[in-house]
Amino acid sequence: MDSNMMSIPVLSRAETLVDITPKKLSLTRKWVLLILFCLAQFLDSFNNSALISAIPALEVSMGMTGSQSAWIFSAFQLTFSSFLLISGRISDVYNPKTAFIGGVCALGLISLGAGFVQDKIAILTLRALMGIASAMTVPSALTLIVKVFPEPLEQARAIGIFGGCAAIANVIGILIGALFVQYASYHWVFWFVAIVAGPVSLACIFLIPPQSNNTDGVDPSTAKWKRLDLIGVSTLTVAIILFIFAITSGSNDGWGTAAVLAPLIISALLVVCFFYWETITPANKAAIPPRTWFLNNFSILFAIALLPFFWFSSVFLMFTTLWQSVFHWSVISSAVHMLPIGVAAFAMSFTGPLSRVFSPKWIILTGLCCMIISTTLIAIGGGKPDQYWPYIFPALTIGSGGAMLSYTHTNIAIFQAAPASMAGTVGAVFNGALQFGSAIGLAAVSSIESSVEATHGGPDEYTGRAASFWFLLGIVCLEALSVMWFYRTGNQPQPSHINSVDDERSDEKTTKELDPDLPTIPP
């Protein structure tokens, strides 16, 4: 052996990692960062729920029809769902800190401008832009949580709390929105978002530690944009936009029109093209490598993620219209009666550490069983004001707790199934499933309600809503049976972490599974 070669010091893998990993953060700084991430998650959900109370005022102020005002929500949901995947890839390939701060800052600026708008076209455009900005915050926030909380127990707790903020924002948002509408004006719904988003983005600039760029096994000299899989993410983004547009239009205007059928057919073809493209793209460059779906329980976890927001959205839609339009309760009274949802859901968001004691399968099944009990109670009773306490109050408490239990531990488990290098993409896939389930589910229950009411009583009757909840019960039961049959227990992988030699080897192993042609770095 050449003596010159022998004189060169050779660093072990552990020594190399010490040099490249970020300095350990203090516990205080970690939890301050989690609060900031949770505030961003709160704003994303608040953006929709607070406007429920403001819709009547917006319709009068801007001369909107009912179908036009529905697009205030649909425009946000359409762009939010569509841009999640590309946001996740940007977080993985580029810098999640930049993506997160940019998304929160953009959300604040757009909301500030929306508060001054008096034109319906302009407000719908700004709502669509808010969806894009919010989509930038979620995958990047999850990526940063995985990095800031590398220890498994802390990470499970942090992911659970992060998800719980969305549930409580849905309820608190309705109440805050009602207070703004009654005592100020609907403009303050937008300005509130701007007031919170500004300080959050500013604080994150200084508190989020510098982030190293992820190469995903690709030559670092390769241009980053080439690793975004622009063809793949663009194809899927267009498919999602067309799909959500079609089901939103179908639930409002009917399913037999060309404006609904054509986008549905084109979106289906584009999804097929996307999956074909991913099969011929190198795994380390693909947006969602096909083998991702064969990671431990990944596919069944994706299916479970379709349900929680579907359940929450159905309950909000059905009871908000029932209580205000039929029972003639005030907006504030309706929001107060929804509080059990936020309280129970937020309490269950702290159950993340249970995943270290029990298999996620049994925790998720417990949540689904609670949802079965709850949905049965709602389907049986709820058509009269005096049925709130014996039926609806316990149903909302048990059901929202169960939905959040399933949501939290599905979220934790899906990050356990994938390497940390894919955290942004996995977060996008998970949140995309939540949005797809909500969009498809709301279209289904709305159609069922309208169809039943047309033949068995008008909107003042509970028959149509009851039929929708029986349908929802069937979906929950199907999910529970799927978990029982398909969820594999055994040695569960631990949450993704990045600050130890064993974690790097775990990520390397999973990446190797996704692409066997990648070279293996020896220990």
Short mmCIF file of C-alpha atoms in Angstrom, two decimals:
data_model
loop_
_atom_site.label_atom_id
_atom_site.label_comp_id
_atom_site.label_asym_id
_atom_site.label_seq_id
_atom_site.Cartn_x
_atom_site.Cartn_y
_atom_site.Cartn_z
CA MET A 1 0.00 0.00 0.00
CA ASP A 2 1.23 3.48 -0.87
CA SER A 3 2.67 5.23 2.22
CA ASN A 4 1.07 8.51 1.13
CA MET A 5 -2.30 6.82 1.20
CA MET A 6 -1.60 5.50 4.68
CA SER A 7 -0.84 8.99 5.93
CA ILE A 8 -4.30 10.26 5.05
CA PRO A 9 -6.60 10.10 8.11
CA VAL A 10 -9.73 8.11 7.41
CA LEU A 11 -12.86 9.32 9.20
CA SER A 12 -15.31 6.74 10.42
CA ARG A 13 -18.98 7.12 9.49
CA ALA A 14 -19.74 8.28 13.04
CA GLU A 15 -17.01 10.94 12.91
CA THR A 16 -18.28 12.18 9.56
CA LEU A 17 -21.81 12.50 10.90
CA VAL A 18 -20.63 14.54 13.84
CA ASP A 19 -19.31 17.12 11.41
CA ILE A 20 -22.40 17.33 9.22
CA THR A 21 -25.24 17.07 11.73
CA PRO A 22 -26.64 20.26 13.27
CA LYS A 23 -25.93 21.17 16.86
CA LYS A 24 -28.45 19.73 19.30
CA LEU A 25 -31.20 22.21 20.08
CA SER A 26 -32.28 23.07 23.61
CA LEU A 27 -35.61 21.71 24.80
CA THR A 28 -37.01 25.23 25.12
CA ARG A 29 -36.09 26.12 21.56
CA LYS A 30 -37.61 22.88 20.28
CA TRP A 31 -40.97 23.57 21.90
CA VAL A 32 -40.99 27.20 20.81
CA LEU A 33 -40.45 25.96 17.26
CA LEU A 34 -43.27 23.44 17.66
CA ILE A 35 -45.59 26.26 18.78
CA LEU A 36 -44.66 28.23 15.66
CA PHE A 37 -45.29 25.20 13.42
CA CYS A 38 -48.62 24.63 15.17
CA LEU A 39 -49.63 28.26 14.63
CA ALA A 40 -49.05 27.79 10.90
CA GLN A 41 -51.18 24.64 10.97
CA PHE A 42 -53.82 26.55 12.93
CA LEU A 43 -53.92 29.29 10.28
CA ASP A 44 -54.34 26.77 7.46
CA SER A 45 -57.49 25.33 9.06
CA PHE A 46 -58.70 28.67 10.42
CA ASN A 47 -58.62 30.02 6.86
CA ASN A 48 -61.63 27.89 5.99
CA SER A 49 -63.58 27.47 9.20
CA ALA A 50 -63.65 31.17 10.14
CA LEU A 51 -65.17 32.03 6.76
CA ILE A 52 -68.20 29.80 7.42
CA SER A 53 -69.58 32.56 9.61
CA ALA A 54 -68.63 35.25 7.08
CA ILE A 55 -70.30 33.77 3.98
CA PRO A 56 -73.65 35.61 4.34
CA ALA A 57 -71.84 38.95 4.74
CA LEU A 58 -69.53 38.18 1.79
CA GLU A 59 -72.48 37.29 -0.44
CA VAL A 60 -74.21 40.60 0.33
CA SER A 61 -71.06 42.70 0.09
CA MET A 62 -69.84 41.24 -3.22
CA GLY A 63 -73.14 40.27 -4.84
CA MET A 64 -72.40 36.54 -4.87
CA THR A 65 -74.86 33.72 -5.48
CA GLY A 66 -74.83 30.62 -3.30
CA SER A 67 -72.91 28.57 -5.88
CA GLN A 68 -70.35 31.35 -6.31
CA SER A 69 -69.75 31.68 -2.57
CA ALA A 70 -69.13 27.92 -2.36
CA TRP A 71 -66.00 28.52 -4.43
CA ILE A 72 -64.55 30.62 -1.61
CA PHE A 73 -63.90 27.26 0.05
CA SER A 74 -63.43 25.20 -3.10
CA ALA A 75 -60.77 27.52 -4.59
CA PHE A 76 -58.65 27.17 -1.45
CA GLN A 77 -59.12 23.40 -1.23
CA LEU A 78 -58.41 22.92 -4.93
CA THR A 79 -55.02 24.66 -4.93
CA PHE A 80 -54.07 23.46 -1.44
CA SER A 81 -54.57 19.80 -2.38
CA SER A 82 -52.99 20.19 -5.80
CA PHE A 83 -49.75 21.80 -4.70
CA LEU A 84 -49.00 19.57 -1.71
CA LEU A 85 -46.87 17.13 -3.68
CA ILE A 86 -44.68 19.73 -5.36
CA SER A 87 -44.37 21.47 -1.99
CA GLY A 88 -43.21 18.21 -0.44
CA ARG A 89 -40.62 17.69 -3.17
CA ILE A 90 -39.35 21.26 -2.74
CA SER A 91 -38.98 20.63 1.01
CA ASP A 92 -37.05 17.40 0.40
CA VAL A 93 -34.83 18.61 -2.44
CA TYR A 94 -34.30 22.23 -1.46
CA ASN A 95 -34.58 23.72 2.01
CA PRO A 96 -37.63 23.09 4.25
CA LYS A 97 -36.85 26.21 6.29
CA THR A 98 -37.10 28.43 3.23
CA ALA A 99 -40.26 26.68 2.02
CA PHE A 100 -41.97 27.01 5.41
CA ILE A 101 -41.09 30.66 6.01
CA GLY A 102 -41.95 31.56 2.42
CA GLY A 103 -45.34 29.85 2.70
CA VAL A 104 -46.28 31.51 6.01
CA CYS A 105 -45.09 34.93 4.84
CA ALA A 106 -47.00 34.63 1.54
CA LEU A 107 -50.13 33.54 3.40
CA GLY A 108 -49.93 36.62 5.61
CA LEU A 109 -49.39 39.04 2.73
CA ILE A 110 -52.18 37.55 0.61
CA SER A 111 -54.58 37.58 3.57
CA LEU A 112 -53.70 41.20 4.26
CA GLY A 113 -54.65 42.11 0.69
CA ALA A 114 -57.80 39.97 0.79
CA GLY A 115 -59.08 42.04 3.69
CA PHE A 116 -59.28 45.10 1.43
CA VAL A 117 -60.86 43.38 -1.58
CA GLN A 118 -64.48 44.09 -2.55
CA ASP A 119 -64.67 42.16 -5.86
CA LYS A 120 -65.78 38.53 -6.09
CA ILE A 121 -63.32 37.55 -8.85
CA ALA A 122 -60.44 39.05 -6.91
CA ILE A 123 -61.40 37.31 -3.65
CA LEU A 124 -61.68 33.92 -5.37
CA THR A 125 -58.26 34.45 -6.99
CA LEU A 126 -56.70 35.39 -3.66
CA ARG A 127 -58.31 32.38 -1.99
CA ALA A 128 -56.68 30.15 -4.61
CA LEU A 129 -53.31 31.79 -3.91
CA MET A 130 -53.84 31.26 -0.17
CA GLY A 131 -54.22 27.55 -0.89
CA ILE A 132 -50.84 27.47 -2.64
CA ALA A 133 -49.19 29.35 0.24
CA SER A 134 -50.72 27.01 2.83
CA ALA A 135 -49.62 23.99 0.81
CA MET A 136 -46.04 25.23 1.16
CA THR A 137 -46.25 25.19 4.96
CA VAL A 138 -47.54 21.69 5.76
CA PRO A 139 -44.96 19.28 4.24
CA SER A 140 -42.11 21.63 5.18
CA ALA A 141 -43.39 21.90 8.77
CA LEU A 142 -43.56 18.11 9.05
CA THR A 143 -40.04 17.81 7.62
CA LEU A 144 -38.77 20.30 10.18
CA ILE A 145 -40.60 18.52 13.03
CA VAL A 146 -38.92 15.25 12.06
CA LYS A 147 -35.54 17.01 12.15
CA VAL A 148 -36.09 19.12 15.26
CA PHE A 149 -37.47 16.14 17.24
CA PRO A 150 -35.24 13.19 16.28
CA GLU A 151 -35.94 11.27 19.51
CA PRO A 152 -38.84 8.81 18.87
CA LEU A 153 -40.98 9.70 21.90
CA GLU A 154 -40.63 13.47 21.38
CA GLN A 155 -41.29 13.11 17.67
CA ALA A 156 -44.50 11.14 18.20
CA ARG A 157 -45.76 13.71 20.70
CA ALA A 158 -44.85 16.64 18.42
CA ILE A 159 -46.54 15.16 15.34
CA GLY A 160 -49.68 14.47 17.37
CA ILE A 161 -49.88 18.00 18.77
CA PHE A 162 -49.24 19.46 15.31
CA GLY A 163 -52.22 17.55 13.92
CA GLY A 164 -54.43 18.46 16.87
CA CYS A 165 -54.09 22.14 16.10
CA ALA A 166 -55.97 21.63 12.84
CA ALA A 167 -58.94 20.11 14.65
CA ILE A 168 -59.19 22.80 17.30
CA ALA A 169 -58.74 25.51 14.64
CA ASN A 170 -61.83 24.25 12.83
CA VAL A 171 -63.98 24.86 15.91
CA ILE A 172 -62.27 27.94 17.30
CA GLY A 173 -62.23 29.39 13.78
CA ILE A 174 -66.02 29.26 13.54
CA LEU A 175 -66.33 31.01 16.89
CA ILE A 176 -63.72 33.70 16.14
CA GLY A 177 -65.22 34.25 12.70
CA ALA A 178 -68.67 34.68 14.23
CA LEU A 179 -67.34 37.23 16.73
CA PHE A 180 -65.62 39.20 13.96
CA VAL A 181 -68.74 39.21 11.79
CA GLN A 182 -71.04 40.23 14.64
CA TYR A 183 -68.87 42.85 16.35
CA ALA A 184 -66.53 44.09 13.59
CA SER A 185 -66.62 42.90 9.95
CA TYR A 186 -65.70 39.86 7.88
CA HIS A 187 -62.54 41.70 6.74
CA TRP A 188 -61.00 40.91 10.12
CA VAL A 189 -61.09 37.20 9.36
CA PHE A 190 -58.39 37.84 6.74
CA TRP A 191 -56.54 40.43 8.76
CA PHE A 192 -56.36 38.09 11.75
CA VAL A 193 -54.44 35.59 9.60
CA ALA A 194 -52.05 38.35 8.50
CA ILE A 195 -51.53 39.54 12.09
CA VAL A 196 -50.53 36.05 13.24
CA ALA A 197 -48.57 34.99 10.13
CA GLY A 198 -46.24 38.01 10.16
CA PRO A 199 -44.62 37.45 13.58
CA VAL A 200 -44.53 33.66 13.02
CA SER A 201 -42.54 33.96 9.79
CA LEU A 202 -40.22 36.56 11.32
CA ALA A 203 -39.52 34.44 14.41
CA CYS A 204 -38.84 31.35 12.29
CA ILE A 205 -36.09 33.16 10.37
CA PHE A 206 -34.05 33.33 13.58
CA LEU A 207 -35.20 30.22 15.46
CA ILE A 208 -35.21 27.48 12.81
CA PRO A 209 -31.64 26.15 12.55
CA PRO A 210 -29.89 26.10 9.16
CA GLN A 211 -30.91 23.07 7.11
CA SER A 212 -28.53 20.88 5.14
CA ASN A 213 -29.59 20.02 1.61
CA ASN A 214 -30.70 16.45 0.96
CA THR A 215 -29.19 14.64 -2.02
CA ASP A 216 -31.38 11.50 -1.87
CA GLY A 217 -28.50 9.41 -3.15
CA VAL A 218 -28.08 11.65 -6.21
CA ASP A 219 -24.80 13.20 -7.26
CA PRO A 220 -24.72 16.56 -5.41
CA SER A 221 -23.57 18.26 -8.58
CA THR A 222 -26.89 17.38 -10.24
CA ALA A 223 -29.09 20.45 -10.65
CA LYS A 224 -31.75 20.49 -7.95
CA TRP A 225 -34.60 21.18 -10.34
CA LYS A 226 -33.81 17.90 -12.09
CA ARG A 227 -34.54 16.08 -8.83
CA LEU A 228 -37.99 17.66 -8.47
CA ASP A 229 -39.54 15.27 -11.04
CA LEU A 230 -41.26 18.23 -12.68
CA ILE A 231 -43.04 16.06 -15.26
CA GLY A 232 -44.41 13.75 -12.59
CA VAL A 233 -45.54 16.40 -10.12
CA SER A 234 -46.98 18.59 -12.89
CA THR A 235 -48.99 15.68 -14.28
CA LEU A 236 -50.39 14.77 -10.87
CA THR A 237 -51.04 18.42 -9.96
CA VAL A 238 -53.16 18.95 -13.10
CA ALA A 239 -54.96 15.66 -12.43
CA ILE A 240 -55.82 16.71 -8.87
CA ILE A 241 -56.99 20.16 -9.97
CA LEU A 242 -59.32 18.65 -12.58
CA PHE A 243 -60.57 15.97 -10.19
CA ILE A 244 -61.43 18.34 -7.34
CA PHE A 245 -62.97 20.82 -9.79
CA ALA A 246 -65.15 18.04 -11.19
CA ILE A 247 -66.43 16.70 -7.87
CA THR A 248 -66.97 20.20 -6.51
CA SER A 249 -68.95 21.18 -9.61
CA GLY A 250 -70.81 17.87 -9.60
CA SER A 251 -72.00 18.26 -6.02
CA ASN A 252 -73.28 21.78 -6.83
CA ASP A 253 -74.55 21.53 -10.40
CA GLY A 254 -75.18 17.82 -11.05
CA TRP A 255 -73.05 14.92 -12.29
CA GLY A 256 -74.32 14.47 -15.82
CA THR A 257 -72.86 17.58 -17.44
CA ALA A 258 -69.84 17.70 -19.73
CA ALA A 259 -68.21 20.22 -17.40
CA VAL A 260 -68.08 17.48 -14.76
CA LEU A 261 -67.53 14.31 -16.81
CA ALA A 262 -64.74 15.65 -19.03
CA PRO A 263 -62.45 16.76 -16.16
CA LEU A 264 -63.12 13.45 -14.35
CA ILE A 265 -62.10 11.38 -17.36
CA ILE A 266 -59.04 13.51 -18.11
CA SER A 267 -57.93 13.42 -14.46
CA ALA A 268 -58.21 9.62 -14.40
CA LEU A 269 -56.06 9.36 -17.54
CA LEU A 270 -53.47 11.73 -16.08
CA VAL A 271 -53.25 9.68 -12.88
CA VAL A 272 -52.51 6.59 -15.00
CA CYS A 273 -49.85 8.57 -16.88
CA PHE A 274 -48.34 9.73 -13.59
CA PHE A 275 -47.95 6.23 -12.19
CA TYR A 276 -46.50 5.00 -15.49
CA TRP A 277 -44.02 7.88 -15.50
CA GLU A 278 -42.96 7.06 -11.94
CA THR A 279 -42.19 3.47 -12.97
CA ILE A 280 -39.73 4.59 -15.65
CA THR A 281 -38.13 7.36 -13.55
CA PRO A 282 -35.13 6.45 -11.35
CA ALA A 283 -36.35 5.88 -7.79
CA ASN A 284 -34.05 8.54 -6.35
CA LYS A 285 -35.52 11.16 -8.70
CA ALA A 286 -39.20 10.10 -8.75
CA ALA A 287 -41.72 12.18 -6.80
CA ILE A 288 -43.34 9.03 -5.40
CA PRO A 289 -41.27 5.94 -6.26
CA PRO A 290 -43.66 3.02 -6.96
CA ARG A 291 -42.03 0.94 -4.24
CA THR A 292 -43.06 3.54 -1.69
CA TRP A 293 -46.51 1.94 -1.70
CA PHE A 294 -44.93 -1.35 -0.61
CA LEU A 295 -43.19 0.08 2.42
CA ASN A 296 -44.41 -1.33 5.71
CA ASN A 297 -48.19 -0.65 5.93
CA PHE A 298 -47.83 2.48 3.77
CA SER A 299 -50.79 1.70 1.49
CA ILE A 300 -53.23 0.87 4.28
CA LEU A 301 -52.12 3.98 6.20
CA PHE A 302 -52.85 6.05 3.09
CA ALA A 303 -56.34 4.51 2.95
CA ILE A 304 -56.95 5.29 6.64
CA ALA A 305 -55.89 8.90 6.05
CA LEU A 306 -58.84 9.32 3.67
CA LEU A 307 -61.29 9.12 6.57
CA PRO A 308 -60.63 11.61 9.45
CA PHE A 309 -61.21 14.87 7.56
CA PHE A 310 -64.14 13.24 5.74
CA TRP A 311 -65.76 12.56 9.13
CA PHE A 312 -65.01 16.01 10.55
CA SER A 313 -66.17 17.82 7.38
CA SER A 314 -69.43 15.84 7.18
CA VAL A 315 -70.28 16.63 10.80
CA PHE A 316 -69.49 20.34 10.36
CA LEU A 317 -71.47 20.63 7.12
CA MET A 318 -74.55 18.73 8.27
CA PHE A 319 -74.93 20.29 11.70
CA THR A 320 -73.94 23.84 10.79
CA THR A 321 -76.72 24.01 8.20
CA LEU A 322 -79.19 22.13 10.43
CA TRP A 323 -78.66 24.29 13.48
CA GLN A 324 -78.64 27.61 11.67
CA SER A 325 -81.13 27.03 8.85
CA VAL A 326 -83.61 24.67 10.53
CA PHE A 327 -83.22 25.26 14.27
CA HIS A 328 -82.47 28.99 13.72
CA TRP A 329 -79.62 29.00 16.20
CA SER A 330 -77.22 31.94 15.95
CA VAL A 331 -73.76 31.49 14.46
CA ILE A 332 -72.15 31.89 17.86
CA SER A 333 -74.55 29.40 19.48
CA SER A 334 -73.81 26.88 16.72
CA ALA A 335 -70.05 27.35 17.24
CA VAL A 336 -70.39 26.83 21.00
CA HIS A 337 -72.32 23.60 20.43
CA MET A 338 -69.40 22.45 18.23
CA LEU A 339 -66.86 22.95 21.02
CA PRO A 340 -66.85 19.26 22.10
CA ILE A 341 -65.24 18.46 18.77
CA GLY A 342 -62.29 20.76 19.35
CA VAL A 343 -61.81 19.86 23.02
CA ALA A 344 -61.91 16.09 22.52
CA ALA A 345 -59.79 16.19 19.38
CA PHE A 346 -57.13 18.40 20.94
CA ALA A 347 -56.98 16.13 24.01
CA MET A 348 -56.38 13.09 21.78
CA SER A 349 -53.57 14.88 19.95
CA PHE A 350 -51.41 14.38 23.06
CA THR A 351 -51.62 10.58 22.78
CA GLY A 352 -48.64 10.32 20.42
CA PRO A 353 -46.42 8.57 23.01
CA LEU A 354 -48.89 5.65 23.09
CA SER A 355 -47.34 4.52 19.79
CA ARG A 356 -44.23 3.59 21.80
CA VAL A 357 -46.29 1.26 24.00
CA PHE A 358 -48.93 -0.22 21.69
CA SER A 359 -48.96 -1.09 18.02
CA PRO A 360 -50.52 1.71 15.94
CA LYS A 361 -52.92 -0.89 14.55
CA TRP A 362 -54.78 -1.25 17.84
CA ILE A 363 -54.77 2.47 18.58
CA ILE A 364 -56.18 3.27 15.14
CA LEU A 365 -58.79 0.52 15.52
CA THR A 366 -59.82 1.99 18.89
CA GLY A 367 -60.33 5.35 17.20
CA LEU A 368 -62.37 3.76 14.39
CA CYS A 369 -64.57 1.93 16.94
CA CYS A 370 -65.26 5.25 18.67
CA MET A 371 -66.25 6.70 15.29
CA ILE A 372 -68.61 3.77 14.68
CA ILE A 373 -70.37 4.39 18.01
CA SER A 374 -70.52 8.13 17.37
CA THR A 375 -71.79 7.94 13.79
CA THR A 376 -74.51 5.47 14.85
CA LEU A 377 -75.71 7.89 17.53
CA ILE A 378 -75.76 10.76 15.03
CA ALA A 379 -77.68 8.74 12.44
CA ILE A 380 -80.29 7.69 15.02
CA GLY A 381 -80.84 11.06 16.71
CA GLY A 382 -80.14 14.71 16.08
CA GLY A 383 -83.18 15.89 14.14
CA LYS A 384 -84.59 17.90 17.05
CA PRO A 385 -83.02 20.55 19.30
CA ASP A 386 -83.75 18.52 22.47
CA GLN A 387 -81.72 15.59 21.11
CA TYR A 388 -78.43 17.48 21.38
CA TRP A 389 -77.50 16.39 24.90
CA PRO A 390 -78.64 12.73 24.82
CA TYR A 391 -77.34 12.02 21.30
CA ILE A 392 -75.20 14.69 19.64
CA PHE A 393 -73.03 15.87 22.54
CA PRO A 394 -71.73 12.37 23.40
CA ALA A 395 -71.47 11.56 19.68
CA LEU A 396 -69.38 14.64 18.93
CA THR A 397 -67.13 13.98 21.93
CA ILE A 398 -66.58 10.27 21.26
CA GLY A 399 -66.39 10.63 17.48
CA SER A 400 -64.01 13.56 17.34
CA GLY A 401 -61.76 11.89 19.92
CA GLY A 402 -61.77 8.71 17.85
CA ALA A 403 -61.15 10.55 14.57
CA MET A 404 -58.21 12.42 16.09
CA LEU A 405 -56.84 9.21 17.63
CA SER A 406 -56.88 7.58 14.18
CA TYR A 407 -55.48 10.71 12.53
CA THR A 408 -52.64 11.15 15.03
CA HIS A 409 -51.40 7.58 14.97
CA THR A 410 -51.81 7.19 11.22
CA ASN A 411 -49.69 10.33 10.88
CA ILE A 412 -47.03 8.94 13.22
CA ALA A 413 -47.05 5.47 11.65
CA ILE A 414 -46.73 6.72 8.08
CA PHE A 415 -43.58 8.63 9.03
CA GLN A 416 -42.25 5.49 10.70
CA ALA A 417 -42.74 3.62 7.43
CA ALA A 418 -40.61 5.95 5.30
CA PRO A 419 -37.06 7.36 5.51
CA ALA A 420 -36.41 10.84 6.89
CA SER A 421 -35.11 11.91 3.46
CA MET A 422 -38.70 11.59 2.15
CA ALA A 423 -40.36 13.41 5.06
CA GLY A 424 -41.66 16.26 2.90
CA THR A 425 -43.06 13.95 0.24
CA VAL A 426 -44.61 11.63 2.83
CA GLY A 427 -46.20 14.63 4.55
CA ALA A 428 -47.61 15.75 1.20
CA VAL A 429 -49.00 12.28 0.44
CA PHE A 430 -50.58 12.03 3.88
CA ASN A 431 -52.16 15.49 3.77
CA GLY A 432 -53.22 14.91 0.18
CA ALA A 433 -55.10 11.80 1.33
CA LEU A 434 -56.82 13.84 4.04
CA GLN A 435 -57.97 16.40 1.47
CA PHE A 436 -59.03 13.82 -1.14
CA GLY A 437 -61.09 11.96 1.43
CA SER A 438 -62.76 15.18 2.52
CA ALA A 439 -63.49 16.33 -1.03
CA ILE A 440 -64.82 12.99 -2.26
CA GLY A 441 -66.72 12.32 0.95
CA LEU A 442 -68.44 15.72 1.04
CA ALA A 443 -69.51 15.32 -2.57
CA ALA A 444 -70.96 11.90 -1.74
CA VAL A 445 -72.84 12.90 1.43
CA SER A 446 -74.15 16.08 -0.19
CA SER A 447 -75.51 14.09 -3.13
CA ILE A 448 -77.08 11.49 -0.82
CA GLU A 449 -78.67 14.20 1.33
CA SER A 450 -80.11 16.02 -1.70
CA SER A 451 -81.40 12.81 -3.30
CA VAL A 452 -83.12 11.58 -0.14
CA GLU A 453 -84.61 14.98 0.64
CA ALA A 454 -86.06 15.14 -2.88
CA THR A 455 -88.08 11.96 -2.32
CA HIS A 456 -88.53 11.67 1.47
CA GLY A 457 -88.94 15.22 2.77
CA GLY A 458 -87.41 18.64 2.35
CA PRO A 459 -84.30 20.19 3.91
CA ASP A 460 -86.17 20.78 7.16
CA GLU A 461 -86.38 17.03 7.69
CA TYR A 462 -83.52 15.00 9.17
CA THR A 463 -84.04 12.08 6.79
CA GLY A 464 -81.48 13.20 4.22
CA ARG A 465 -78.82 13.93 6.84
CA ALA A 466 -79.50 10.61 8.57
CA ALA A 467 -79.01 8.77 5.25
CA SER A 468 -75.69 10.57 4.78
CA PHE A 469 -74.53 9.49 8.22
CA TRP A 470 -75.55 5.87 7.59
CA PHE A 471 -73.39 6.02 4.47
CA LEU A 472 -70.54 7.49 6.54
CA LEU A 473 -70.99 4.67 9.08
CA GLY A 474 -70.54 2.14 6.29
CA ILE A 475 -67.28 3.78 5.25
CA VAL A 476 -65.97 3.77 8.84
CA CYS A 477 -66.85 0.07 9.22
CA LEU A 478 -65.11 -0.71 5.93
CA GLU A 479 -61.99 1.11 7.12
CA ALA A 480 -62.03 -0.81 10.42
CA LEU A 481 -62.28 -4.15 8.61
CA SER A 482 -59.44 -3.12 6.28
CA VAL A 483 -57.18 -2.28 9.21
CA MET A 484 -58.01 -5.60 10.88
CA TRP A 485 -57.19 -7.53 7.73
CA PHE A 486 -54.35 -5.64 6.04
CA TYR A 487 -52.41 -3.85 8.79
CA ARG A 488 -49.37 -5.96 9.62
CA THR A 489 -48.06 -5.88 13.16
CA GLY A 490 -44.62 -6.95 14.30
CA ASN A 491 -41.40 -5.03 14.59
CA GLN A 492 -42.50 -1.49 13.92
CA PRO A 493 -39.84 0.93 12.62
CA GLN A 494 -39.17 3.92 14.80
CA PRO A 495 -39.96 7.48 13.80
CA SER A 496 -37.61 9.02 11.27
CA HIS A 497 -34.61 10.70 12.79
CA ILE A 498 -31.44 12.19 11.42
CA ASN A 499 -28.91 12.76 14.16
CA SER A 500 -27.37 9.33 14.75
CA VAL A 501 -25.35 6.73 12.90
CA ASP A 502 -28.09 4.10 13.25
CA ASP A 503 -30.68 6.48 11.82
CA GLU A 504 -28.53 7.27 8.78
CA ARG A 505 -28.06 3.54 8.16
CA SER A 506 -31.82 3.02 8.49
CA ASP A 507 -32.49 5.77 5.91
CA GLU A 508 -29.79 4.28 3.66
CA LYS A 509 -31.41 0.85 3.92
CA THR A 510 -34.85 2.18 2.96
CA THR A 511 -33.39 4.21 0.09
CA LYS A 512 -31.57 1.08 -1.05
CA GLU A 513 -34.89 -0.78 -1.04
CA LEU A 514 -36.40 1.94 -3.24
CA ASP A 515 -33.48 1.82 -5.68
CA PRO A 516 -31.25 -1.31 -5.54
CA ASP A 517 -28.81 0.27 -8.01
CA LEU A 518 -27.65 2.89 -5.51
CA PRO A 519 -24.19 2.23 -4.04
CA THR A 520 -24.09 1.25 -0.36
CA ILE A 521 -21.87 3.31 1.94
CA PRO A 522 -19.92 0.92 4.17
CA PRO A 523 -20.05 1.43 7.93
#
